[in-house]
mmCIF file of C-alpha atoms and ligand atoms in Angstrom:
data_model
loop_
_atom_site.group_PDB
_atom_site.id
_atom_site.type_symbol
_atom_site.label_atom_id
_atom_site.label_comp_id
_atom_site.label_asym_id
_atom_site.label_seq_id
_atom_site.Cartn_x
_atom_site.Cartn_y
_atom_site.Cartn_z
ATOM 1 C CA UNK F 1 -84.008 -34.880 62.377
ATOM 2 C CA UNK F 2 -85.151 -35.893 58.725
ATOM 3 C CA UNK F 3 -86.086 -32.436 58.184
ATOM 4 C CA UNK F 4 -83.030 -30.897 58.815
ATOM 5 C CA UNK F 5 -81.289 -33.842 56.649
ATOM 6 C CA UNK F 6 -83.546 -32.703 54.133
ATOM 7 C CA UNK F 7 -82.085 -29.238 54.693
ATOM 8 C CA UNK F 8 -78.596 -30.319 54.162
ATOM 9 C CA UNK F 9 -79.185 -32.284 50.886
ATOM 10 C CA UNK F 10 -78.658 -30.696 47.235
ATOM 11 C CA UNK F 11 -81.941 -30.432 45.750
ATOM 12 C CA UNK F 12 -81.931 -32.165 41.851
ATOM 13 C CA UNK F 13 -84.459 -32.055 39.961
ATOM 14 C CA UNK F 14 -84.668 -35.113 37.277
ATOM 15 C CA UNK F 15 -85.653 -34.391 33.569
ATOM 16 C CA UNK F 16 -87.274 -37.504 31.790
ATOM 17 C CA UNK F 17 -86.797 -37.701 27.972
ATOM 18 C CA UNK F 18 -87.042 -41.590 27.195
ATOM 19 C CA UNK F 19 -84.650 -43.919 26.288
ATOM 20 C CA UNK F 20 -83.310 -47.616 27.339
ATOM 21 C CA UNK F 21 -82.761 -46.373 30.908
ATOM 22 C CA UNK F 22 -86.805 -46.315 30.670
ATOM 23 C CA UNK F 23 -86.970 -49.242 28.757
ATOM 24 C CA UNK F 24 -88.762 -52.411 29.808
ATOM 25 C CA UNK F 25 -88.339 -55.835 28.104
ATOM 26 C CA UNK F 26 -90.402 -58.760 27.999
ATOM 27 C CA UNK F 27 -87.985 -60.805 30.468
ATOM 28 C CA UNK F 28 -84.351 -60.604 32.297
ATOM 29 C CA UNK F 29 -82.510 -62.176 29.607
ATOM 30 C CA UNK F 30 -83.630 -59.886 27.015
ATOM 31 C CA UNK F 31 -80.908 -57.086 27.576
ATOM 32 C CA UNK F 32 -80.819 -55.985 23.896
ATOM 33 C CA UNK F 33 -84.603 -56.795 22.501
ATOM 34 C CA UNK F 34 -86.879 -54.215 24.182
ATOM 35 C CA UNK F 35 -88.716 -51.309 23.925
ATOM 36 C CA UNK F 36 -87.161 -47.550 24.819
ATOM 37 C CA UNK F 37 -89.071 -45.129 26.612
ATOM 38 C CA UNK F 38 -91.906 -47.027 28.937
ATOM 39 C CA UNK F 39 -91.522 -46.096 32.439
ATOM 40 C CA UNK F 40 -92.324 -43.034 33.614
ATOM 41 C CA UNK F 41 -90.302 -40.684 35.843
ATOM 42 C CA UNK F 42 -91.680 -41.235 39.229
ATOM 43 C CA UNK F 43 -91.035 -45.355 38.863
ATOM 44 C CA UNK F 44 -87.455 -44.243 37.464
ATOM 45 C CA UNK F 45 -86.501 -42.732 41.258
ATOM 46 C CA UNK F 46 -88.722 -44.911 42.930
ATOM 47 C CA UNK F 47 -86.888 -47.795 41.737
ATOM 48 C CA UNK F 48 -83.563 -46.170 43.508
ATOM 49 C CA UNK F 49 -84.543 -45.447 47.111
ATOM 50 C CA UNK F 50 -80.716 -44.553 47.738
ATOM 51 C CA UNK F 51 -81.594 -41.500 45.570
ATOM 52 C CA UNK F 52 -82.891 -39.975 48.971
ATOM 53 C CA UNK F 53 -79.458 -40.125 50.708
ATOM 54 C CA UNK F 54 -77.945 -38.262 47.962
ATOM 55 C CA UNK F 55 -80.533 -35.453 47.542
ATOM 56 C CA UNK F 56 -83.615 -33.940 48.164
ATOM 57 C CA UNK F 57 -84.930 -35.518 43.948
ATOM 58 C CA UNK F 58 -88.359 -34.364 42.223
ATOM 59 C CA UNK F 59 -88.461 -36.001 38.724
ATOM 60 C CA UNK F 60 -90.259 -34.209 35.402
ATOM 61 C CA UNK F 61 -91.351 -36.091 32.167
ATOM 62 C CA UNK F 62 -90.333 -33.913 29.691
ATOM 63 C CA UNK F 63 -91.090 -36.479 26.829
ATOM 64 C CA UNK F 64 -91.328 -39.887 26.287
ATOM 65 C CA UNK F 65 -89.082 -40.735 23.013
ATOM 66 C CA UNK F 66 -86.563 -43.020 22.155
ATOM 67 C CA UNK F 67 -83.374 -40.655 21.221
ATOM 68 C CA UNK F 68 -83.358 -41.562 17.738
ATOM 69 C CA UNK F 69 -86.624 -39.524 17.263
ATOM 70 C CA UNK F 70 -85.413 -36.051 18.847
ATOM 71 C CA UNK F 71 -86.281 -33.113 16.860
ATOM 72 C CA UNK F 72 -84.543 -29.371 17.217
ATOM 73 C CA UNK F 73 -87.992 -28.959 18.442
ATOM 74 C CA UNK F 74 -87.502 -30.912 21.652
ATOM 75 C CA UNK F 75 -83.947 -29.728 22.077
ATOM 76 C CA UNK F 76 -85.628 -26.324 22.682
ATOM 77 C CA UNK F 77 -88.063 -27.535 24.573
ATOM 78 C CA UNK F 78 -85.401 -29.590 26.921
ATOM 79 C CA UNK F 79 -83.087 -26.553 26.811
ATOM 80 C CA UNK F 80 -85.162 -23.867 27.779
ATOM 81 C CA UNK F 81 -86.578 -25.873 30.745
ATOM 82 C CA UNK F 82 -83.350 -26.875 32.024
ATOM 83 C CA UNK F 83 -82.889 -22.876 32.251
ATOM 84 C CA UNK F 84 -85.667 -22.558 34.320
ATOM 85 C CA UNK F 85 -84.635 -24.632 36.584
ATOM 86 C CA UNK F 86 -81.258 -23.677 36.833
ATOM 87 C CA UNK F 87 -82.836 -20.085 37.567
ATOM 88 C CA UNK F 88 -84.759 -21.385 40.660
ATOM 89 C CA UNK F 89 -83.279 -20.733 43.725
ATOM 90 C CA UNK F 90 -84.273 -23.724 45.002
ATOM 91 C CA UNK F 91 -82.539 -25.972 42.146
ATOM 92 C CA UNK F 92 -78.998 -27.212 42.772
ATOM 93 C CA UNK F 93 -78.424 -29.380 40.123
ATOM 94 C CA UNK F 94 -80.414 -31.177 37.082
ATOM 95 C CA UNK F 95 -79.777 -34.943 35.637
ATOM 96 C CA UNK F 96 -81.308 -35.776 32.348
ATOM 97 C CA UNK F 97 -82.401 -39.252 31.722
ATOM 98 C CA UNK F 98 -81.808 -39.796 27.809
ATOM 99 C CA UNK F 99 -81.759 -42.529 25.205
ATOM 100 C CA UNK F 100 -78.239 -43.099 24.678
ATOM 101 C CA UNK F 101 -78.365 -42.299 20.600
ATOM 102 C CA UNK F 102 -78.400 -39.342 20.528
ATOM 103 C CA UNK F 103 -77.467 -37.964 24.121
ATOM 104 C CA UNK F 104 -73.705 -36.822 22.901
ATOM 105 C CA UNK F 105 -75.965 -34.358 21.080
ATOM 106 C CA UNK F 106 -78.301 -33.702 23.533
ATOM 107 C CA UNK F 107 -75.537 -33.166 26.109
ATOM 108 C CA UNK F 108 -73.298 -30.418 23.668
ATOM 109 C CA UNK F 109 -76.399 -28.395 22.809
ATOM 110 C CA UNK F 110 -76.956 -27.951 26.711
ATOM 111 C CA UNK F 111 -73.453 -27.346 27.189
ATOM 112 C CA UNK F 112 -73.505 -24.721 24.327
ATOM 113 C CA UNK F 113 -77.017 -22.609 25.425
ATOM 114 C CA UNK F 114 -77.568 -22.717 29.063
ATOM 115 C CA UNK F 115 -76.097 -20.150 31.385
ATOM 116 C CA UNK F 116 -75.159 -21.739 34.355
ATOM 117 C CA UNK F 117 -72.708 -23.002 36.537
ATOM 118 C CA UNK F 118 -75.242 -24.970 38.875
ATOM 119 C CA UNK F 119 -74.290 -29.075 37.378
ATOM 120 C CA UNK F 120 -76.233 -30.230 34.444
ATOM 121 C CA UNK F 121 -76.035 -34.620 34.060
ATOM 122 C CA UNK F 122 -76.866 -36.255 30.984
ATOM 123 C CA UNK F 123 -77.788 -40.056 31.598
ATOM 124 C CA UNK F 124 -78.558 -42.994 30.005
ATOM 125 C CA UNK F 125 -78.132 -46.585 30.120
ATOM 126 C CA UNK F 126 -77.604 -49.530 27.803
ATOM 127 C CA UNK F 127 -79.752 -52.253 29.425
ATOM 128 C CA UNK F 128 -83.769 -51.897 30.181
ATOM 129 C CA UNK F 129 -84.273 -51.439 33.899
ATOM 130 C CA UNK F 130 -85.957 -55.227 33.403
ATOM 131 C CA UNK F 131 -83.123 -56.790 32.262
ATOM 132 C CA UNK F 132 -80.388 -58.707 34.209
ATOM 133 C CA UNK F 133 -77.325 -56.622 35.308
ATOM 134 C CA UNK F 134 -79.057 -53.786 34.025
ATOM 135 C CA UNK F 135 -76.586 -50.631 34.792
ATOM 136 C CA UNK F 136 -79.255 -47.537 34.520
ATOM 137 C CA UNK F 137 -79.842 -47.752 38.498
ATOM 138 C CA UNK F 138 -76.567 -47.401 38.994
ATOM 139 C CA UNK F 139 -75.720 -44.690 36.176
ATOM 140 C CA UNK F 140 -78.585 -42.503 37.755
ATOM 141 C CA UNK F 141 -77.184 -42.945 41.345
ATOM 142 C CA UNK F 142 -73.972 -41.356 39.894
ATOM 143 C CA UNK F 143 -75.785 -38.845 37.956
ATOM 144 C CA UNK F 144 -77.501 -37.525 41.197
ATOM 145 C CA UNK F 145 -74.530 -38.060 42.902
ATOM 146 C CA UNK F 146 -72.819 -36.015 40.819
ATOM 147 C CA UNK F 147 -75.639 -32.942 40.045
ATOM 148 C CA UNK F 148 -75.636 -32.809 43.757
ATOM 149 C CA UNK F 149 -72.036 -32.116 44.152
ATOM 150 C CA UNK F 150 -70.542 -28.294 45.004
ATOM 151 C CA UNK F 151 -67.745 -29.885 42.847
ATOM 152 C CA UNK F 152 -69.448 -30.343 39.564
ATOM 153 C CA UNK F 153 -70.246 -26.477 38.917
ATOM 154 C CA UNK F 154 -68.781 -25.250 36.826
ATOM 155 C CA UNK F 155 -67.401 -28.126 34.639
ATOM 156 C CA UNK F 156 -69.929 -27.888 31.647
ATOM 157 C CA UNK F 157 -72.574 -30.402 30.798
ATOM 158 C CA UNK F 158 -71.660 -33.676 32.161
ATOM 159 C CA UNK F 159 -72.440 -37.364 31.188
ATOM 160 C CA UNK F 160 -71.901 -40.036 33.614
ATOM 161 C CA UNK F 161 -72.415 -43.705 32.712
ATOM 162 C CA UNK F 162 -70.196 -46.840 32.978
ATOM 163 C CA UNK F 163 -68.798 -45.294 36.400
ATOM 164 C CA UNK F 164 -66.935 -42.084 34.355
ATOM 165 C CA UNK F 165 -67.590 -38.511 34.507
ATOM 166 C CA UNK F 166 -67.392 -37.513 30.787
ATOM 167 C CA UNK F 167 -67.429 -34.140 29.268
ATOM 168 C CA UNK F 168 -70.619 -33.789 27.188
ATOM 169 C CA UNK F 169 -68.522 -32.002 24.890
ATOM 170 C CA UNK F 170 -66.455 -34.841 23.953
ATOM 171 C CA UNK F 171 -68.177 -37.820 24.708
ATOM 172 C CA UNK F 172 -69.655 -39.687 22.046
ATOM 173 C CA UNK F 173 -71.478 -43.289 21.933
ATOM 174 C CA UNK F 174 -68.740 -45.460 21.094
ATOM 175 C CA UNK F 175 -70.228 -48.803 20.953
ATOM 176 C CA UNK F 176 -73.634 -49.955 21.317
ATOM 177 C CA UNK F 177 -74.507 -52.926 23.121
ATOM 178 C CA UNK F 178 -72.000 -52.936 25.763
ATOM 179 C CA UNK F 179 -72.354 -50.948 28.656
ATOM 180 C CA UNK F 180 -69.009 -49.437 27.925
ATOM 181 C CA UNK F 181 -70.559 -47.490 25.148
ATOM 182 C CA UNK F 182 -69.444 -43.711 25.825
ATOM 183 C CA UNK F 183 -66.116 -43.018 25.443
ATOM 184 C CA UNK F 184 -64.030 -39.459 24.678
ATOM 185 C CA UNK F 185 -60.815 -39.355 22.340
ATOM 186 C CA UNK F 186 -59.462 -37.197 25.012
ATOM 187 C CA UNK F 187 -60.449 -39.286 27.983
ATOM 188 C CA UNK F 188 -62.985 -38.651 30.837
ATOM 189 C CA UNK F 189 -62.724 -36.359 33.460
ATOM 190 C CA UNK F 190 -63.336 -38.373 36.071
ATOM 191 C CA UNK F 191 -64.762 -41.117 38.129
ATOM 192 C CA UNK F 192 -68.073 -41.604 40.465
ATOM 193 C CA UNK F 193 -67.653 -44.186 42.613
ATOM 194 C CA UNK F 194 -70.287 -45.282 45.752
ATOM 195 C CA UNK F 195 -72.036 -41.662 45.287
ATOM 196 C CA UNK F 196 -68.639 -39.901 45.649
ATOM 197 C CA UNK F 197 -66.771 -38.104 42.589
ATOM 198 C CA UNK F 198 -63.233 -38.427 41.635
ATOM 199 C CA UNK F 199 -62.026 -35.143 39.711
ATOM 200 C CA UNK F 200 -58.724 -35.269 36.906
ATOM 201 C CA UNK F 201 -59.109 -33.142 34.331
ATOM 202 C CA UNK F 202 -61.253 -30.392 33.492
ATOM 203 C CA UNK F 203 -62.535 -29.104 29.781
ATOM 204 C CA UNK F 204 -60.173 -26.408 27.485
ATOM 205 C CA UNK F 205 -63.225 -25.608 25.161
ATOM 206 C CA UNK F 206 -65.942 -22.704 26.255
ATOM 207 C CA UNK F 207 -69.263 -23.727 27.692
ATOM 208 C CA UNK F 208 -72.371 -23.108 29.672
ATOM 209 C CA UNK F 209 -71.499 -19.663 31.385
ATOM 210 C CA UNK F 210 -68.383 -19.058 29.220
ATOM 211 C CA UNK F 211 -70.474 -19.524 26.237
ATOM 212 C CA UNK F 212 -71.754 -16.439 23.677
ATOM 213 C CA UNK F 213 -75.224 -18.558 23.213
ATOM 214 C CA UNK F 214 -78.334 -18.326 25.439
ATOM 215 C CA UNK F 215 -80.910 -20.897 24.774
ATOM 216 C CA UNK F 216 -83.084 -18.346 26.171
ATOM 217 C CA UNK F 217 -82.274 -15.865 23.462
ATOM 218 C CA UNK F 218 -82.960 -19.139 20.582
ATOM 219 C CA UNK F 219 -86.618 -19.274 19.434
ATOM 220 C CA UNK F 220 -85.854 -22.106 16.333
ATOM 221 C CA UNK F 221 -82.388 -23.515 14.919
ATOM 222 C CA UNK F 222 -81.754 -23.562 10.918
ATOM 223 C CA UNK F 223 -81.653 -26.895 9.637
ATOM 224 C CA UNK F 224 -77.951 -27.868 9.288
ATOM 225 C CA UNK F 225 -77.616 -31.528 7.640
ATOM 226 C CA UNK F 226 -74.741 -34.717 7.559
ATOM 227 C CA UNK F 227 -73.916 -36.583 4.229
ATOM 228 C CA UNK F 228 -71.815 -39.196 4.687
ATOM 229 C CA UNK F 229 -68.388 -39.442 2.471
ATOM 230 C CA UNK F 230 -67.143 -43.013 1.391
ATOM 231 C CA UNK F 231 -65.323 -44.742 -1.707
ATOM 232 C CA UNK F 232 -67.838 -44.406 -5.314
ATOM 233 C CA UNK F 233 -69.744 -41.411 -3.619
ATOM 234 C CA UNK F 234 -71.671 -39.135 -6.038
ATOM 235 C CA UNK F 235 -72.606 -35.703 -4.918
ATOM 236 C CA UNK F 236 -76.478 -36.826 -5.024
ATOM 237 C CA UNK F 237 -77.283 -36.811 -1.370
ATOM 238 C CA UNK F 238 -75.325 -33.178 -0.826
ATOM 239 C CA UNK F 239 -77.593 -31.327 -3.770
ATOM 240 C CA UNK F 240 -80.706 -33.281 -2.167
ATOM 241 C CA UNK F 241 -80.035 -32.024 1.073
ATOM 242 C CA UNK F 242 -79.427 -28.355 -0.013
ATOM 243 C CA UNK F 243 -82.328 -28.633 -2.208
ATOM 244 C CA UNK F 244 -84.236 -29.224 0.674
ATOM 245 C CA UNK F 245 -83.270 -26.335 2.528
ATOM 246 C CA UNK F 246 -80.170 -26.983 4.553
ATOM 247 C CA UNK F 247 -78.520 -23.549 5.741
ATOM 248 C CA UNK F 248 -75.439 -25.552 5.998
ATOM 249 C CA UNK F 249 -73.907 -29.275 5.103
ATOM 250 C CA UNK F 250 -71.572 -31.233 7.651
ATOM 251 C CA UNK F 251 -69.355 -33.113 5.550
ATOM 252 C CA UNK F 252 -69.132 -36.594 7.327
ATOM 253 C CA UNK F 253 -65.381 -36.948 5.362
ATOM 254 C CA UNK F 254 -63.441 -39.726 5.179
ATOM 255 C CA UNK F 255 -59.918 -39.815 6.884
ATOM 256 C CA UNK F 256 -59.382 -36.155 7.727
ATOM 257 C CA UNK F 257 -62.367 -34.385 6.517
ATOM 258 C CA UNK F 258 -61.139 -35.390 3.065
ATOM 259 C CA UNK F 259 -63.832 -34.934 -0.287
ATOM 260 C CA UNK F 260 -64.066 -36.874 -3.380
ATOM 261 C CA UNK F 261 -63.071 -35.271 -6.342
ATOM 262 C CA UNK F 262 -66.482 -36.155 -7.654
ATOM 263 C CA UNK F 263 -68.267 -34.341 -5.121
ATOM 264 C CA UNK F 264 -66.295 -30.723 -4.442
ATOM 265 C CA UNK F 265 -67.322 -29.154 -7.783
ATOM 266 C CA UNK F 266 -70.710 -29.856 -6.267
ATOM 267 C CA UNK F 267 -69.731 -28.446 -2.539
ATOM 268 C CA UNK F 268 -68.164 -25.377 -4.236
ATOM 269 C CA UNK F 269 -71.222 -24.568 -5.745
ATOM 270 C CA UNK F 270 -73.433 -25.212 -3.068
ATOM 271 C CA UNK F 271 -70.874 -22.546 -1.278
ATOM 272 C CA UNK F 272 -71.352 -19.467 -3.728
ATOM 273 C CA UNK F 273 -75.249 -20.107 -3.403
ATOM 274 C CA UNK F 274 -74.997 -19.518 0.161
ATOM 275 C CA UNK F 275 -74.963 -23.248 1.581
ATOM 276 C CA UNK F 276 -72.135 -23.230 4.638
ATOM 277 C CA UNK F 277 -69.752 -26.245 4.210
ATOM 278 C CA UNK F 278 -68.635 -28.011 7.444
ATOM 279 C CA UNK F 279 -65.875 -30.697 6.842
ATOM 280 C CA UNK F 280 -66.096 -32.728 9.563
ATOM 281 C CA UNK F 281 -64.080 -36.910 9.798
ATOM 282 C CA UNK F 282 -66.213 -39.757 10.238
ATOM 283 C CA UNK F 283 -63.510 -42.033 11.816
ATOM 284 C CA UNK F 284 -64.606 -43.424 14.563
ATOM 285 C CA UNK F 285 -62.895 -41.631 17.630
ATOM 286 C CA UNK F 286 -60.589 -38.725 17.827
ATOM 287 C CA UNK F 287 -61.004 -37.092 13.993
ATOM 288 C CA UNK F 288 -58.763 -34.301 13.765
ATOM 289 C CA UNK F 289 -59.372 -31.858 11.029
ATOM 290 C CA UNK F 290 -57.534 -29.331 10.317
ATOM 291 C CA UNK F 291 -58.163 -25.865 7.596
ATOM 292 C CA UNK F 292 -56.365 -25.964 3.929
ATOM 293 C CA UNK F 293 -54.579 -29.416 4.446
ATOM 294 C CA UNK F 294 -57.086 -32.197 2.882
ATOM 295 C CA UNK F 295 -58.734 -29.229 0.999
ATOM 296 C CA UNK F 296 -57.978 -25.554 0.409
ATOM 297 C CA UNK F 297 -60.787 -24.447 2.840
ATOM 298 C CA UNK F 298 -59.826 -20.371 2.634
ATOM 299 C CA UNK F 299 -59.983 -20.957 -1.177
ATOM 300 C CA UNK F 300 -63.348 -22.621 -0.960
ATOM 301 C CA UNK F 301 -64.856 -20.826 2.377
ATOM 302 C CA UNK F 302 -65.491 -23.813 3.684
ATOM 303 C CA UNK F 303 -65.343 -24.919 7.489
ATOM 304 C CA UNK F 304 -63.191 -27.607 9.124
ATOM 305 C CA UNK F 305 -65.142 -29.185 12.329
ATOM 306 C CA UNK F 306 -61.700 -29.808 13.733
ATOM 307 C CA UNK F 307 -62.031 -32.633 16.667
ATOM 308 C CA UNK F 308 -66.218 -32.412 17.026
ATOM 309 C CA UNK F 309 -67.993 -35.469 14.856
ATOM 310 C CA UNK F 310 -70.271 -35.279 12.764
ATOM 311 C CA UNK F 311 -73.531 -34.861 14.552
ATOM 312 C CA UNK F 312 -71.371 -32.832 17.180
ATOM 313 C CA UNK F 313 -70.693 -30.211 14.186
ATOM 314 C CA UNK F 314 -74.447 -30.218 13.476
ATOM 315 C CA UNK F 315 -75.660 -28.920 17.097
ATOM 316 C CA UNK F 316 -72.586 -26.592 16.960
ATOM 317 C CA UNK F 317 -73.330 -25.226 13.639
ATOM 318 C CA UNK F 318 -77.452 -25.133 13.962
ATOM 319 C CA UNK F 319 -76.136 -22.950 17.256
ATOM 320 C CA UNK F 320 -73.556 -20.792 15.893
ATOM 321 C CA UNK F 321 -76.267 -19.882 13.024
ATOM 322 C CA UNK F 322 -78.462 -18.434 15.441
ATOM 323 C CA UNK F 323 -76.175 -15.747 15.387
ATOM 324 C CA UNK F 324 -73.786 -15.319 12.343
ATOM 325 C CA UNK F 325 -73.737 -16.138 8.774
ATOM 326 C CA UNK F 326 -70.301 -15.536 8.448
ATOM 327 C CA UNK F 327 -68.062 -18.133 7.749
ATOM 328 C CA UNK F 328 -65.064 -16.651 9.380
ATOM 329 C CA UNK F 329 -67.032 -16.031 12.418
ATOM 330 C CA UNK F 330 -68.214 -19.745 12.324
ATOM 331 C CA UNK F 331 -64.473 -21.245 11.962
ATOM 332 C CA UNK F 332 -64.058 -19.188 15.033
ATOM 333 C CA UNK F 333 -66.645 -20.444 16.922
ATOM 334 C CA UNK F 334 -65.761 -24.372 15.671
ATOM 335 C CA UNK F 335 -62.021 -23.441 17.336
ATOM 336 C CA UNK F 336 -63.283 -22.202 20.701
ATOM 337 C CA UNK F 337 -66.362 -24.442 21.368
HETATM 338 N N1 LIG W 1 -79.485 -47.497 24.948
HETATM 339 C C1 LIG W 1 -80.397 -46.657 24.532
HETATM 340 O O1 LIG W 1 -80.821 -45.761 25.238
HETATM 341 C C2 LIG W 1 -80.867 -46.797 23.112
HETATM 342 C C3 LIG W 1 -82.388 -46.782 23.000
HETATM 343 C C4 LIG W 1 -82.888 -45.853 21.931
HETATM 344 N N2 LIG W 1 -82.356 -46.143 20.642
HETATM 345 C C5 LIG W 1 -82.630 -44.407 22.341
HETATM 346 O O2 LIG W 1 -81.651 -43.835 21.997
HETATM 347 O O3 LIG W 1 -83.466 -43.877 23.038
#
């Protein structure tokens, strides 16, 4: 009888990378003073049983990092195992575990560079496993729930935490503390509720089979970097960054993408010496940039990010650069991915 349940269940494998949702503190009531990235995989499922009524789960430790620490160097490493896996015949679906800093990245690289439809979760939590209410048992539950789910393929990378099926296209960490943290400007797609998923809305932009990028055709990524636009800015850190070796700057603008007046002589040069120029809007959800209306972009062959973030518009353009060092070409990809 168990073996033929066994039969019937998804199989998921579980990717370790770190994070809170492997955190441990020193006692319940320390939900916020703790360290990331302390328990290992196999303690991660053990401590959810239920995870066996969901699907047939084999965990992984990948690495052992808090998010903050990722290199492009461990994206590739991530990326290219999660296409293993979704290779293997006997793989169904694949959940992530993930400090939550830096998983909106995390989770749009994966959704950029692996071809498959099989479901891909991205999961983290905001509370150490040790702490009171601490939500990461639940958030994997969901995760699993949802990697092991015909209804998932298909849909791109997906986050789940806080009950919500996000796109990990569009999610981005919101607020930190709170367990509400990850939140999308366009909403998420869903809900997962007692292991079950609740589908609404699906995403417009290309990803994971759709996509032109193969993480198993990417050996490195150029280094793409952010510099951060605010009232009395000087044009120091952009030079800095070029100086040492950026391929391409993300403009972290103000407002819509806009650029001091002190620092576009400086962005204009950087542009005829080869340096890409990304204006992306550091407001805090749902920037919206748009070509030639804060700046003439077609004059200055520059880039607009359009809705992606910052650090969204890095792992896009670090992708995209794999491939083309045309600007036109880039704006193209920014408007379809
Ligand atoms: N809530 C978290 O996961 C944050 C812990 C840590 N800063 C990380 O990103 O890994």
């Amino acid at each position: 009888k168990e073996a033929e349940q066994q039969q019937k269940l998804a199989n998921v494998v579980i990717l370790a990378t770190g994070g809170t949702i492997a955190g441990a503190g020193a006692s319940a009531a320390n939900s916020a003073t703790y360290q990331a990235a302390k328990v290992g995989v196999d303690k991660l499922i053990a401590g959810v049983p239920e995870l066996a009524q969901l699907a047939n789960v084999r965990g992984e430790q990948v690495m052992q990092i808090a998010s903050e620490s990722i290199s492009n160097e461990d994206l590739l490493k991530l990326g290219k195992r999660v296409a293993e896996l979704a290779e293997s015949n006997d793989v169904d679906g694949i959940v992530i575990t993930h400090g939550t800093d830096t998983l909106e990245e995390t989770a749009y690289f994966l959704n950029l560079v692996e071809k498959t439809d099989k479901p891909i979760v991205v999961v983290g939590s905001m509370r150490p496993g040790t702490a009171m209410s601490a939500d990461g048992m639940l958030n994997l539950y969901n995760a699993v729930a949802v990697a092991s789910d015909k209804q998932s393929r298909g849909k791109g990378v997906l986050v789940t935490m806080n009950d919500e099926i996000q796109s990990g296209r569009d999610v981005s960490k919101s607020v930190n503390i709170k367990t509400e943290a990850f939140k999308s400007a366009w909403g998420p797609m869903g809900m997962v509720v007692e292991g079950k998923s609740y589908w609404f809305r699906l995403p417009a932009k290309r990803h994971t089979s759709n996509s032109e990028f193969d993480i198993k055709q990417i050996s490195s990524l150029p280094q793409v970097d952010i510099a951060y636009g605010y009232g009395n800015v000087t044009d120091t850190a952009y030079k800095a960054l070029a100086q040492n070796g950026a391929k391409a700057l993300i403009h972290a603008g103000t407002g819509n993408g806009s650029v001091s007046s002190r620092v576009v002589p400086a962005l204009q040069e950087l542009r005829k010496n080869g340096v890409q120029i990304i204006r992306s809007s550091h407001v805090n959800q749902g920037g919206f940039v748009l070509r030639n209306a804060e700046q003439p972009d077609d004059k200055n062959d520059w880039v607009v990010a359009h809705d992606l973030n910052p650090q969204k518009a890095r792992i896009l353009a670090m992708v995209a650069m794999t491939k083309t060092q045309d600007s036109k070409e880039l704006q193209r990809i920014f408007w379809e991915y």
